[in-house]
Coordinates of C-alpha atoms in Angstrom, one line a residue:
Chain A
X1 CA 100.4 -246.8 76.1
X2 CA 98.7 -244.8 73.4
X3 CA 100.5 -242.3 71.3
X4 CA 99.2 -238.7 71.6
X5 CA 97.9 -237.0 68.4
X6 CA 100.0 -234.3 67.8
X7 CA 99.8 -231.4 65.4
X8 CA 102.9 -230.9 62.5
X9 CA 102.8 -227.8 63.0
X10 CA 101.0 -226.1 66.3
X11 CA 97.6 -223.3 65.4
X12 CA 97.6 -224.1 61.3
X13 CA 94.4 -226.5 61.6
X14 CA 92.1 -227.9 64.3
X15 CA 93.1 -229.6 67.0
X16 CA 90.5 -231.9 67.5
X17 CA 87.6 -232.3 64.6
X18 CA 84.9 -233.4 66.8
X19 CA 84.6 -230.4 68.2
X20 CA 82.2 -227.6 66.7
X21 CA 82.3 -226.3 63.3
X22 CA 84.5 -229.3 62.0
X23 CA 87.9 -230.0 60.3
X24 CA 89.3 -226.5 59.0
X25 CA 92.5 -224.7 58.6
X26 CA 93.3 -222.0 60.7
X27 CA 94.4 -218.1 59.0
X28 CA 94.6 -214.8 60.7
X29 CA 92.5 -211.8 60.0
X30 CA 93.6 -208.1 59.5
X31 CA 91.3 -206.4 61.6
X32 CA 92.3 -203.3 59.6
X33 CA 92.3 -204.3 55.6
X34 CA 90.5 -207.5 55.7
X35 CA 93.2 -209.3 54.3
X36 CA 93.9 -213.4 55.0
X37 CA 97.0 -214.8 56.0
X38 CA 97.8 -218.5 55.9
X39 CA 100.2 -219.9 57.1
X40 CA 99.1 -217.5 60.1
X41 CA 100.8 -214.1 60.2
X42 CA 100.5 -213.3 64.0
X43 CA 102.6 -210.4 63.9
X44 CA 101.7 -207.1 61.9
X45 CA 99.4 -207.3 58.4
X46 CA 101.5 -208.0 55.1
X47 CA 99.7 -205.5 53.1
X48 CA 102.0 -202.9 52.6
X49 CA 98.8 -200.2 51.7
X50 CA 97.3 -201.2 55.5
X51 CA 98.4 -199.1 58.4
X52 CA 96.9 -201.2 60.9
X53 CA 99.1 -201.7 64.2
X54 CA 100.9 -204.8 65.1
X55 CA 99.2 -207.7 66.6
X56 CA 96.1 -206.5 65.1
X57 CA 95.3 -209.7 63.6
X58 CA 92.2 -212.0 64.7
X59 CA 92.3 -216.3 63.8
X60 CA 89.8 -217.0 61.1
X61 CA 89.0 -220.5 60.1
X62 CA 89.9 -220.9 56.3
X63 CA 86.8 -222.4 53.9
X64 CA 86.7 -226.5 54.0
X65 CA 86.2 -226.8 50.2
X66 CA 88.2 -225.0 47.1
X67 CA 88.9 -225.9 43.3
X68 CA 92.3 -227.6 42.3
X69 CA 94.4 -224.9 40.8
X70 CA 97.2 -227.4 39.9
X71 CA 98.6 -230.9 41.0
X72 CA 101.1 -233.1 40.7
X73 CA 102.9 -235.7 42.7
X74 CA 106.4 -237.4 44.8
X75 CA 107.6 -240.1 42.6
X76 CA 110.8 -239.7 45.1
X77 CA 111.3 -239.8 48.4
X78 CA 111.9 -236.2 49.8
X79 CA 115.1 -235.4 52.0
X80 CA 114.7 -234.7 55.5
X81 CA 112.7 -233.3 57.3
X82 CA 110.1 -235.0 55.7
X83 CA 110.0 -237.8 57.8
X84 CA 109.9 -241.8 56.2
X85 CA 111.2 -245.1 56.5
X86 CA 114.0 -245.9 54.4
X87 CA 113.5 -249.3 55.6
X88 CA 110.2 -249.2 53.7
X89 CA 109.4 -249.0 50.0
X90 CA 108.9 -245.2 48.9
X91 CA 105.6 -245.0 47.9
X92 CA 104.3 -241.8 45.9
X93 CA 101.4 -239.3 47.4
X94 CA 100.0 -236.6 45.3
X95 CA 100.1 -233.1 45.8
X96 CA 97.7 -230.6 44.9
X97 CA 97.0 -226.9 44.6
X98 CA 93.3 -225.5 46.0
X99 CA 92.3 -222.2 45.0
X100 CA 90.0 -220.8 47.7
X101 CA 87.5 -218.8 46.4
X102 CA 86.5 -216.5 49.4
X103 CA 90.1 -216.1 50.3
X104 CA 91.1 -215.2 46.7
X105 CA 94.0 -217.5 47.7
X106 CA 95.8 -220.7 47.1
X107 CA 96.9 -223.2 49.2
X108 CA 98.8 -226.5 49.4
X109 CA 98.4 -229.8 50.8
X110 CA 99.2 -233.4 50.6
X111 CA 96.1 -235.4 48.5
X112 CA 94.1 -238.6 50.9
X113 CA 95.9 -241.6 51.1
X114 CA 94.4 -243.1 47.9
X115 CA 93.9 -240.2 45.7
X116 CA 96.7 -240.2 42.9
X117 CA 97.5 -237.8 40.3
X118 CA 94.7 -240.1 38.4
X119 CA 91.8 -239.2 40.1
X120 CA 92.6 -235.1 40.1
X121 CA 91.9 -232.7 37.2
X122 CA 92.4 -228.9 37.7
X123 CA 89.0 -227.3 38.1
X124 CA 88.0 -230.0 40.6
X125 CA 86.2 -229.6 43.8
X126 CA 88.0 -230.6 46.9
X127 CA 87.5 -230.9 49.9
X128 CA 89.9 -230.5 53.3
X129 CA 89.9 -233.8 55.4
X130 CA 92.2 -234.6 58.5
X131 CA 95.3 -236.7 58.0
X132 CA 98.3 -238.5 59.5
X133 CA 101.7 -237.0 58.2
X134 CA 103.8 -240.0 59.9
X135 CA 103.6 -241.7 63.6
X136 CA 106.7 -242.6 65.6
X137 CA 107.1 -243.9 68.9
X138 CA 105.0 -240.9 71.3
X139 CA 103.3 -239.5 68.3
X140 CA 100.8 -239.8 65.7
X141 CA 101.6 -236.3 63.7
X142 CA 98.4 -234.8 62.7
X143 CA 98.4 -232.8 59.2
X144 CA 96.0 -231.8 56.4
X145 CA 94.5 -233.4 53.1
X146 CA 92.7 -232.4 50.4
X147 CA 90.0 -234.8 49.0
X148 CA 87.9 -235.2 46.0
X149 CA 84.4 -234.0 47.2
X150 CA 82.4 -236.7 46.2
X151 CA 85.2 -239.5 45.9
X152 CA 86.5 -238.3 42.9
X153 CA 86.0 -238.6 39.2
Chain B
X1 CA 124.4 -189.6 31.5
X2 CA 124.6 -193.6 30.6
X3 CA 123.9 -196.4 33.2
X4 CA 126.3 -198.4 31.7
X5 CA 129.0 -200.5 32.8
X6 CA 131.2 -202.5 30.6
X7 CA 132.1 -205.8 30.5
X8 CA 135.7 -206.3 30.0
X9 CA 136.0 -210.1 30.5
X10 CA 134.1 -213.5 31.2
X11 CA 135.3 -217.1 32.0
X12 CA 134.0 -220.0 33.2
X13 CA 135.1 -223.5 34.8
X14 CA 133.2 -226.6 32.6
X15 CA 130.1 -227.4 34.7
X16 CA 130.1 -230.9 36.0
X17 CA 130.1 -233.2 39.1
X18 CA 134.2 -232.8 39.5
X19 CA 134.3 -233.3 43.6
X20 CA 136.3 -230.8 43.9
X21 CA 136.2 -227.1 46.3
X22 CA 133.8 -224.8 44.7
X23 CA 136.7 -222.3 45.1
X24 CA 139.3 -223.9 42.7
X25 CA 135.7 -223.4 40.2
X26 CA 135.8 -220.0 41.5
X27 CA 139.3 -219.0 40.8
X28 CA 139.7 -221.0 37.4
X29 CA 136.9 -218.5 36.3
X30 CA 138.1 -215.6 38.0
X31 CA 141.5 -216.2 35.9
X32 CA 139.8 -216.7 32.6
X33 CA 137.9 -213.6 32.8
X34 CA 140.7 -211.6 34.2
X35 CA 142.9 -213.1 31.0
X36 CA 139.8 -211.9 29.0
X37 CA 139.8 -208.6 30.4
X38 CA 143.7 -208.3 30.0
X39 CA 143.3 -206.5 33.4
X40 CA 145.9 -208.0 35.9
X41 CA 144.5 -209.3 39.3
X42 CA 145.9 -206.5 41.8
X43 CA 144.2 -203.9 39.9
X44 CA 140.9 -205.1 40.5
X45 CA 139.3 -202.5 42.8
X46 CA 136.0 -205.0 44.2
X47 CA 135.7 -208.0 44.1
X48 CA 132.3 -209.5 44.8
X49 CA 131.3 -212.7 45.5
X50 CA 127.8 -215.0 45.0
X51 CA 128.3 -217.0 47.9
X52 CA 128.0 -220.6 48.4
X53 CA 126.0 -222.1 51.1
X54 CA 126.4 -225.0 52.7
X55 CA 124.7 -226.0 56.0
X56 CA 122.3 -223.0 56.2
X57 CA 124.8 -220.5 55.6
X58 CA 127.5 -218.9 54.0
X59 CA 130.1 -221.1 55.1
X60 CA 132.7 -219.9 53.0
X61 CA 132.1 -216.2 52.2
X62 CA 132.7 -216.3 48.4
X63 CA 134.2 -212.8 48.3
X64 CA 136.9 -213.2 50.7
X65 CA 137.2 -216.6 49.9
X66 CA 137.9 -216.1 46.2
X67 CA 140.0 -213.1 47.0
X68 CA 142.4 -215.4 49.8
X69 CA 142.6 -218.0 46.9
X70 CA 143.6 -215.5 44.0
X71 CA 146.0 -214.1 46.8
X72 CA 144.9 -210.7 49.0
X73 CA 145.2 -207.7 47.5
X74 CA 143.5 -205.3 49.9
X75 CA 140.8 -204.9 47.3
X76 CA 137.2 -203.6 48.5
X77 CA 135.4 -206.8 48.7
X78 CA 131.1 -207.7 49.1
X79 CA 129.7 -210.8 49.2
X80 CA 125.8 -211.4 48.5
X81 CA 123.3 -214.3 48.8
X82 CA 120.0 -214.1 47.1
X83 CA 119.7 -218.5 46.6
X84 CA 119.8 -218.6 42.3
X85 CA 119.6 -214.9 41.9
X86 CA 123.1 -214.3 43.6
X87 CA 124.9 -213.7 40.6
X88 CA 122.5 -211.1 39.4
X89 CA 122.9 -209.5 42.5
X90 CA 126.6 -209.9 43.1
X91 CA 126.8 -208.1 39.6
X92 CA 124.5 -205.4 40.6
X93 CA 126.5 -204.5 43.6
X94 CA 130.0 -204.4 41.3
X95 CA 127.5 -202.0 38.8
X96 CA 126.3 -199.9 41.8
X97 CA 130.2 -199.2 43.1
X98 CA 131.3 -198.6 39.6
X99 CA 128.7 -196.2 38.4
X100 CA 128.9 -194.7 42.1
X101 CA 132.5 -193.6 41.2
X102 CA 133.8 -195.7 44.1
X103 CA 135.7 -198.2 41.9
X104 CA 136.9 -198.3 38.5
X105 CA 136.8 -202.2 38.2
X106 CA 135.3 -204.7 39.6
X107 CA 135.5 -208.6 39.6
X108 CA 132.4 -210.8 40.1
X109 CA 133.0 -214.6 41.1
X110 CA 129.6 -217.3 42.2
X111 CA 130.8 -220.7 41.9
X112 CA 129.1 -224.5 43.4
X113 CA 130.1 -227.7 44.4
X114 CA 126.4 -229.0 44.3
X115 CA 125.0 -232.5 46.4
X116 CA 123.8 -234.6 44.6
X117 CA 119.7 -235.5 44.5
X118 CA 117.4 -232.7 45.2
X119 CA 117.9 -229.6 47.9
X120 CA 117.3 -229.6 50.9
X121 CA 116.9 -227.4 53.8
X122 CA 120.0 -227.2 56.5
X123 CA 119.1 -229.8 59.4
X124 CA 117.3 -229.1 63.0
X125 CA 113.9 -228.4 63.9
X126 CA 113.4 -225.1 62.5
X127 CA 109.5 -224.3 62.2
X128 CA 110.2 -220.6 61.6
X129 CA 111.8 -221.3 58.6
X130 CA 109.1 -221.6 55.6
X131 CA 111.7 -223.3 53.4
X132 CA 112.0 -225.8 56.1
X133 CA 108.6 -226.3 56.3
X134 CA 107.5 -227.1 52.9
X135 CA 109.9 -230.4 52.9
X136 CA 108.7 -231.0 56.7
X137 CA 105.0 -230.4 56.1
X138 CA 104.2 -231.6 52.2
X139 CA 107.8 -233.2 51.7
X140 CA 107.2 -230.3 48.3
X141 CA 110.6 -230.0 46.5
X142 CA 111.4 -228.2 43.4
X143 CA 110.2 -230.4 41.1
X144 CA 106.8 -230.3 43.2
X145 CA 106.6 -226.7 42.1
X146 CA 107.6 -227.6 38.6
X147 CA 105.2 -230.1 38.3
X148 CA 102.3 -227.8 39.5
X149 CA 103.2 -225.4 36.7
X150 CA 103.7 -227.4 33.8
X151 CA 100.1 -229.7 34.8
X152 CA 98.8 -225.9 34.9
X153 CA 99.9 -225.4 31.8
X154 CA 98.3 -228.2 30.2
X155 CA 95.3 -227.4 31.7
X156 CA 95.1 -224.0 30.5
X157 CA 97.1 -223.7 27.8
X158 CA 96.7 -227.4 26.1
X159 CA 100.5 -227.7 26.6
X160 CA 101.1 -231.6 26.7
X161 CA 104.3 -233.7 27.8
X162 CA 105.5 -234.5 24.2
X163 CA 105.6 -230.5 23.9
X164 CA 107.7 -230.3 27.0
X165 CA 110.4 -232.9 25.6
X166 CA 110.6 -230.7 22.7
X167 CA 112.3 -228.3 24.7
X168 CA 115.0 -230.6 26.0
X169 CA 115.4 -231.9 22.9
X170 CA 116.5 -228.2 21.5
X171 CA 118.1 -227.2 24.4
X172 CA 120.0 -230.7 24.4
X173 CA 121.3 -230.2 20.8
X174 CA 122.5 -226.4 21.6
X175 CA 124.3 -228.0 24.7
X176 CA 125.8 -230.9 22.8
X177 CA 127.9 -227.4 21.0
X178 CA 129.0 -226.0 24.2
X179 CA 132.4 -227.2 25.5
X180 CA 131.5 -225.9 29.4
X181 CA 128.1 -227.8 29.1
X182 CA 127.8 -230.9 31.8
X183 CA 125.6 -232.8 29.5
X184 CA 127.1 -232.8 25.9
X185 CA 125.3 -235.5 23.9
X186 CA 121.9 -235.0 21.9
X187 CA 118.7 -236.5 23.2
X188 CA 115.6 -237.3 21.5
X189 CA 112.0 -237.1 22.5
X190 CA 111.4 -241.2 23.2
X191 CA 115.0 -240.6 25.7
X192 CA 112.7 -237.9 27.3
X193 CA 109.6 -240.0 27.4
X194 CA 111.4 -243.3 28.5
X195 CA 112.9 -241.7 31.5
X196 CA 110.9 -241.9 35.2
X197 CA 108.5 -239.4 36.6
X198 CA 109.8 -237.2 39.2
X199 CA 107.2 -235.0 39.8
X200 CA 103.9 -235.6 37.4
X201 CA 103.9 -234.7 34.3
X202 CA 107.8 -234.0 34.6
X203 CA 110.4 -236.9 34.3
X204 CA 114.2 -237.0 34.7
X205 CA 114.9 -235.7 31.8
X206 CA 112.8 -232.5 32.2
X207 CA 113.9 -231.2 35.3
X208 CA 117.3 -230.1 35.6
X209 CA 120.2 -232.0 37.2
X210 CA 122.5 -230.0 40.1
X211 CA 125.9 -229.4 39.3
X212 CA 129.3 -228.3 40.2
X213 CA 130.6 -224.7 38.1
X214 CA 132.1 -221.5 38.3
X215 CA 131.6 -218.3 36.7
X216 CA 132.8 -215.0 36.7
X217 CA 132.3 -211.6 35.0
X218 CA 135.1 -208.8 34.9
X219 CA 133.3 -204.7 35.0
X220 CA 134.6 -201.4 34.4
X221 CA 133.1 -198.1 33.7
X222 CA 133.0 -196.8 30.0
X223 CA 135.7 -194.1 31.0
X224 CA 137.9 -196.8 32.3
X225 CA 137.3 -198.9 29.0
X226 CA 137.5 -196.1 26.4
X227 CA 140.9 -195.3 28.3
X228 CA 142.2 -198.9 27.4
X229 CA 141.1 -198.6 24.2
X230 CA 138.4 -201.0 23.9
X231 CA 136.2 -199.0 21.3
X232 CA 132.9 -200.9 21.4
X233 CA 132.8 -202.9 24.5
X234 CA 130.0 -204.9 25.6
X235 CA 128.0 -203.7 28.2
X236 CA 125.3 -204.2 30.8
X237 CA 122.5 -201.7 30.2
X238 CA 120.1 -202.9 33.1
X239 CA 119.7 -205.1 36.0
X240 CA 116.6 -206.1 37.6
X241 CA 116.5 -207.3 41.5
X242 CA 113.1 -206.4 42.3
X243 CA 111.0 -208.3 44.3
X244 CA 107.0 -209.5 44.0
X245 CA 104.8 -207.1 44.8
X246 CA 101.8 -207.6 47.2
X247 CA 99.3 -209.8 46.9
X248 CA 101.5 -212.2 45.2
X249 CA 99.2 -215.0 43.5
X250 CA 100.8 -217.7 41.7
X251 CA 101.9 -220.3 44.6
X252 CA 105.9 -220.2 44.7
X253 CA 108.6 -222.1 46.7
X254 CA 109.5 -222.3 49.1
X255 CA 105.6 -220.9 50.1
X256 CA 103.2 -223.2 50.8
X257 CA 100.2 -220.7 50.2
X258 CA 100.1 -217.5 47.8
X259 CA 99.3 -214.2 49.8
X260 CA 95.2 -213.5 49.9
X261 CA 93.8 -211.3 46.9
X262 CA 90.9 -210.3 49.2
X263 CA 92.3 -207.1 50.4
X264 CA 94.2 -205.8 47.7
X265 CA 93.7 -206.8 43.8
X266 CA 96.4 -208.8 42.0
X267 CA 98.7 -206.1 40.3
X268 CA 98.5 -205.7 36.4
X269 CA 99.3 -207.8 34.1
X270 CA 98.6 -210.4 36.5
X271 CA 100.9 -212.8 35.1
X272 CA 102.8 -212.7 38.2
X273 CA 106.4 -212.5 39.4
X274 CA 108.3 -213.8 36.3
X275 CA 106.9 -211.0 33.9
X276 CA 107.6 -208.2 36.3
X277 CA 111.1 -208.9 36.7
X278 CA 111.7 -209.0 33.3
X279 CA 109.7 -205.8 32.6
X280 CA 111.7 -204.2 35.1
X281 CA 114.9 -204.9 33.2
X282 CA 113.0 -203.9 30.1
X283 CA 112.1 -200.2 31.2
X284 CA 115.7 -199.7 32.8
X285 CA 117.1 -200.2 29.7
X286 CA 114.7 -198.8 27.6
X287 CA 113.9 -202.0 25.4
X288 CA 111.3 -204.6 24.8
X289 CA 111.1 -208.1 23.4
X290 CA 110.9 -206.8 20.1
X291 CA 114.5 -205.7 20.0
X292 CA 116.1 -209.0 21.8
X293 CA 118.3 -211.4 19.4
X294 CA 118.8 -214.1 22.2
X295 CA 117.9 -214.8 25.5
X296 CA 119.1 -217.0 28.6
X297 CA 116.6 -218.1 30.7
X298 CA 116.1 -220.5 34.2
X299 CA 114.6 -223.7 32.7
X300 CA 114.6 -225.3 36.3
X301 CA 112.3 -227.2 34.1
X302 CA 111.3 -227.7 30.5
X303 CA 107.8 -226.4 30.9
X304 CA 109.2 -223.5 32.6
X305 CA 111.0 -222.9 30.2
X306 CA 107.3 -222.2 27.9
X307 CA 106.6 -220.2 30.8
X308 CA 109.8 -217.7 30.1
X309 CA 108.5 -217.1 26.3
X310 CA 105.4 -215.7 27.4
X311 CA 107.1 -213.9 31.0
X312 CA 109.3 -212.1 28.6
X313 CA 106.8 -211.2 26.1
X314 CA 107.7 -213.3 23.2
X315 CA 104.2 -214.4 22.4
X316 CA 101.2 -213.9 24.2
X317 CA 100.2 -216.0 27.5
X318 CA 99.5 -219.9 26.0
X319 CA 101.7 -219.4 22.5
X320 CA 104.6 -220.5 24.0
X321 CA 104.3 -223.6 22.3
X322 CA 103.3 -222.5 18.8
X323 CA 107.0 -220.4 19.1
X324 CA 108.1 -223.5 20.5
X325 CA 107.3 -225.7 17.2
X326 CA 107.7 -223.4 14.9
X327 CA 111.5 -223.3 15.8
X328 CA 111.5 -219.9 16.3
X329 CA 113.1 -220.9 19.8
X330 CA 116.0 -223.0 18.3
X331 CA 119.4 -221.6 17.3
X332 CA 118.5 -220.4 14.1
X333 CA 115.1 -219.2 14.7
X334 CA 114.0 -215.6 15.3
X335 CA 114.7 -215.3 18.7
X336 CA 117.0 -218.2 20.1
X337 CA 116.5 -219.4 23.8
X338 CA 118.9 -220.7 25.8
X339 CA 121.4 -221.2 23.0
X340 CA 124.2 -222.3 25.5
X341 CA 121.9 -225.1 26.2
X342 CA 120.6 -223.6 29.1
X343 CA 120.4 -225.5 32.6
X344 CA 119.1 -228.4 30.8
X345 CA 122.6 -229.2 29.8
X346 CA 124.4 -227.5 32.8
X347 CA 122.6 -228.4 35.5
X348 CA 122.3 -225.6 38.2
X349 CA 125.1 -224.1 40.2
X350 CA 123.1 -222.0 42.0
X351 CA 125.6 -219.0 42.8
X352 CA 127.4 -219.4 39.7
X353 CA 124.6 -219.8 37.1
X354 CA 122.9 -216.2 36.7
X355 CA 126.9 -215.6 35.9
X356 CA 127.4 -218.0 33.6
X357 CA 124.1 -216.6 31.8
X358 CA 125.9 -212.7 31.5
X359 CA 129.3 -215.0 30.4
X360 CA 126.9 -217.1 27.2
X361 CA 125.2 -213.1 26.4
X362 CA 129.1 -211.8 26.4
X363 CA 130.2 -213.9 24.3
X364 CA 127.0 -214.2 21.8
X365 CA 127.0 -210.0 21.1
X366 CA 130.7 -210.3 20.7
X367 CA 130.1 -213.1 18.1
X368 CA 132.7 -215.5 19.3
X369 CA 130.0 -218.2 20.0
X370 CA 131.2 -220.8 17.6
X371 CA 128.3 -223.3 15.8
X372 CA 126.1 -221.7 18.6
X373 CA 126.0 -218.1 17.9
X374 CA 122.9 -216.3 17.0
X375 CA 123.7 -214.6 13.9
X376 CA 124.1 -210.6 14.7
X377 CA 123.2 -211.0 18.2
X378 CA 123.3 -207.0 19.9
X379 CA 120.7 -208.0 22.7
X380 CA 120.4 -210.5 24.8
X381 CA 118.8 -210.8 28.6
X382 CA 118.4 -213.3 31.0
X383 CA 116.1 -214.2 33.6
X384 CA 115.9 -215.5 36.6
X385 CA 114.5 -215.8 39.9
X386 CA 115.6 -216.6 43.1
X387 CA 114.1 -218.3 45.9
X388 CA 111.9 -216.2 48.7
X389 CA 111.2 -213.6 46.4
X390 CA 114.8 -212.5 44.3
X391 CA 114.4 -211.2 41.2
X392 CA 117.2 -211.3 38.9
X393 CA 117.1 -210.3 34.8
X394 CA 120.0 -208.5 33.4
X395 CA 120.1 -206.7 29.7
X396 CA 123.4 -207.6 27.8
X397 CA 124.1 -205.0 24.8
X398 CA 126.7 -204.0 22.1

């Protein structure tokens, strides 16, 4: 039997990268102000100068590439609910900061398997990639990574 | 007419990992600062509690609670949650009734029995809950944001980690002269550089422990303090509890993206968060960092700490470090910071620590502070922030 891939989090990113337009993370639109919300805002627009109405709010695909704003990395396994093994040994995964440039915003993410706190500077170009945040026994749990464009310095 | 309250009394329990109820914390300080006040228990008009959660919530309602352990008196009674800025606002709701007229006095309690290891969310599958999601998505703790500021730092500012150990280093040696300080010894720069990475560039011994502690602050209106002749009593000339304002742009926990700049610019200065709090505090009481002798501040971390020197307007953005070196920072420098030894040699109890700040302030403008007072303290502030958004800075004066 083959484990479904399964999202972390439903809506945040695309489902399925083979389909058109590629990897990306999904925001939400104020129809009225313009302004970007990600994680998605669904609900009414957080700009407290907008008087758009509620639900006014369209999905908009985030941009796939952005400059580290910052960095660092899990030395430590996190408590639940991050999910690992305790049977297995902890072993560290960078974190990093992108700042996207058309979304004047910043936003998180877990580095590629193999990108360590080594291969980051702030400044760098990344770039998002899909990823596997853990698989258990019915899933594979799908997430998001930021990666060195270009493999890194 | 003056927006002052007075402060009549402080105490504290030692901060440590003691295993015991966070109330008996709670009512060891309450005591103390009701035997500093010389005002007996069943006077107390409000008492207010920072409460203590465990399990996702308020499990024990710190006002009540404290008030059932100290015995009920039928006194009015709050109890406020606002994650590290609770104290700040427990105190600000004591202020609010007193200089409403609704209370002459007012008795403020937070106190922690803290896990040990780091935080973590309350249990279940909770997707609508961002502070949830940041530990199930990233697995991003507080150190993860700690270690995002100080790298930031060091790429902007040139910071490095030998300037971050510096910090723990003072703050380790004020501590070492605090008898309610968890962590009493000296430690040196190699300790600091020996000890793991939790979160690059910080290690243990930058990023601050949890720990058990109580604190508690006793208020009264001038009248009420003129009328039992305390002539020049401390007081608390401002409290800040504002929140960011919109587009916030410096990523924060438990967030796992800022808000979008696109629609709205940043607001000015753009420093962020931090510097707003404390200039609210500043403009309530009509001050600014050229008039403070001391201040208390959150060093959740050591380069957050640097952070604070510039957030309060100490030096300009990136000269934390210069202040830093040039012991300016130190006890005995021009403007000592955490000269109880800040959470570096406490460790955080969340409810009770923006307290135990107001308690170290008290007792540094009233000079009692031992081999760690700041010579002719008058002014002192802290600053804080709490998580999802909590400001918390309050202006200590006599």
């Amino acid at each position: 039997m083959t484990r479904s891939r399964k999202p972390v989090v439903a809506g945040w990113f695309t489902q399925d990268p083979a389909e058109g337009g590629g990897f990306r993370l999904i925001g939400t639109r104020c129809r009225g102000c313009g302004a970007v919300f990600f994680p998605r805002e669904d609900h009414a627009c957080r700009n407290p100068a907008c008087d758009g109405a509620e639900g006014d709010l369209e999905e908009v695909p985030l941009s796939r590439r952005g400059r580290v704003w910052s960095y660092t990395d899990a030395r430590y396994r996190p408590p639940a609910p991050y999910v690992s093994d305790p049977a297995r040994p902890w072993e560290p995964y960078a974190l990093v900061a992108v700042e996207l440039t058309a979304e004047r915003m910043i936003v998180l993410g877990q580095a590629a398997p193999g990108t360590g706190v080594a291969d980051l500077a702030v400044g760098m170009e990344v770039e998002l990639v899909p990823g596997v945040l853990h698989e258990d026994a019915e899933h594979v749990w799908t997430t998001w990574h930021w990666r060195p464009v270009g493999g890194g310095r | 007419m003056s927006r002052d309250v007075a402060v009549l009394g402080v105490g504290m329990h030692p901060w440590g990992k003691w295993g015991r109820p966070f109330t008996r914390y709670g009512v060891a300080a309450a005591r103390a600062a009701l035997a500093d006040a010389g005002l007996d228990w069943r006077d107390v008009g409000l008492v207010v509690g920072a409460d203590t959660v465990r399990g996702g919530y308020p499990g024990h309602v710190a006002g009540a609670a404290f008030a059932q352990a100290l015995g009920w008196q039928g006194a009015r009674v709050a109890s406020v949650y606002a994650a590290c800025a609770s104290g700040a606002q427990a105190l600000d709701t004591a202020r609010a009734h007193i200089l409403a007229g609704l209370v002459d006095t007012a008795l403020v309690v937070g106190a922690d029995a803290a896990p040990k290891g780091f935080f973590a969310p309350a249990g279940g599958d909770r997707p609508d809950d961002p502070d949830w999601l940041r530990f199930r998505v990233l697995g991003a703790t507080n150190p993860t944001y700690f270690g995002l500021y100080a790298r930031r730092r060091m790429a902007l500012h040139g910071d490095t980690p030998e300037d971050f150990a510096r910090v723990k280093v003072k703050n380790a040696a004020a501590g070492a002269a605090n008898p309610l300080a968890r962590y009493r010894t000296p430690v040196t720069a190699a300790q600091v550089a020996a000890s793991p990475v939790v979160a690059d560039p910080l290690r243990l011994l930058d990023v601050c422990a949890t720990s058990d502690g109580g604190a508690a602050v006793v208020l009264s209106s001038l009248d009420f303090a003129r009328r039992r002749a305390t002539a020049d009593p401390v007081r608390i000339r401002a409290v800040s509890t504002v929140t960011p304002v919109y587009p916030r742009t410096v990523p924060d926990l438990p967030d796992i993206a800022t808000d979008s700049a696109l629609a709205v610019a940043p607001p000015e200065p753009a420093a962020g968060f931090r510097s707003a709090v404390v200039r609210a505090a500043y403009e309530e009481a009509g001050i600014g960092p050229e008039d403070l002798d001391l201040a208390e501040v959150y060093d959740l971390s050591t380069a957050l700490e640097l952070d604070w020197y510039e957030d309060l307007g100490l030096c300009p953005p990136g000269g934390a470090v210069k202040l830093l070196r040039d012991g300016a920072t130190a006890l005995g420098g021009r403007i000592p910071v955490n000269p109880s030894g800040g959470l570096s040699s406490f460790g955080e109890a969340v409810p009770a620590q923006a307290l135990a700040q107001v308690c170290e302030l008290t007792w540094q403008v009233r000079g009692l502070s031992g081999p760690r007072q700041v010579a002719g303290a008058r002014v002192g502030v802290t600053a804080n922030q709490g998580l999802f958004g909590h400001g918390s800075s309050v202006v200590v004066i006599r």
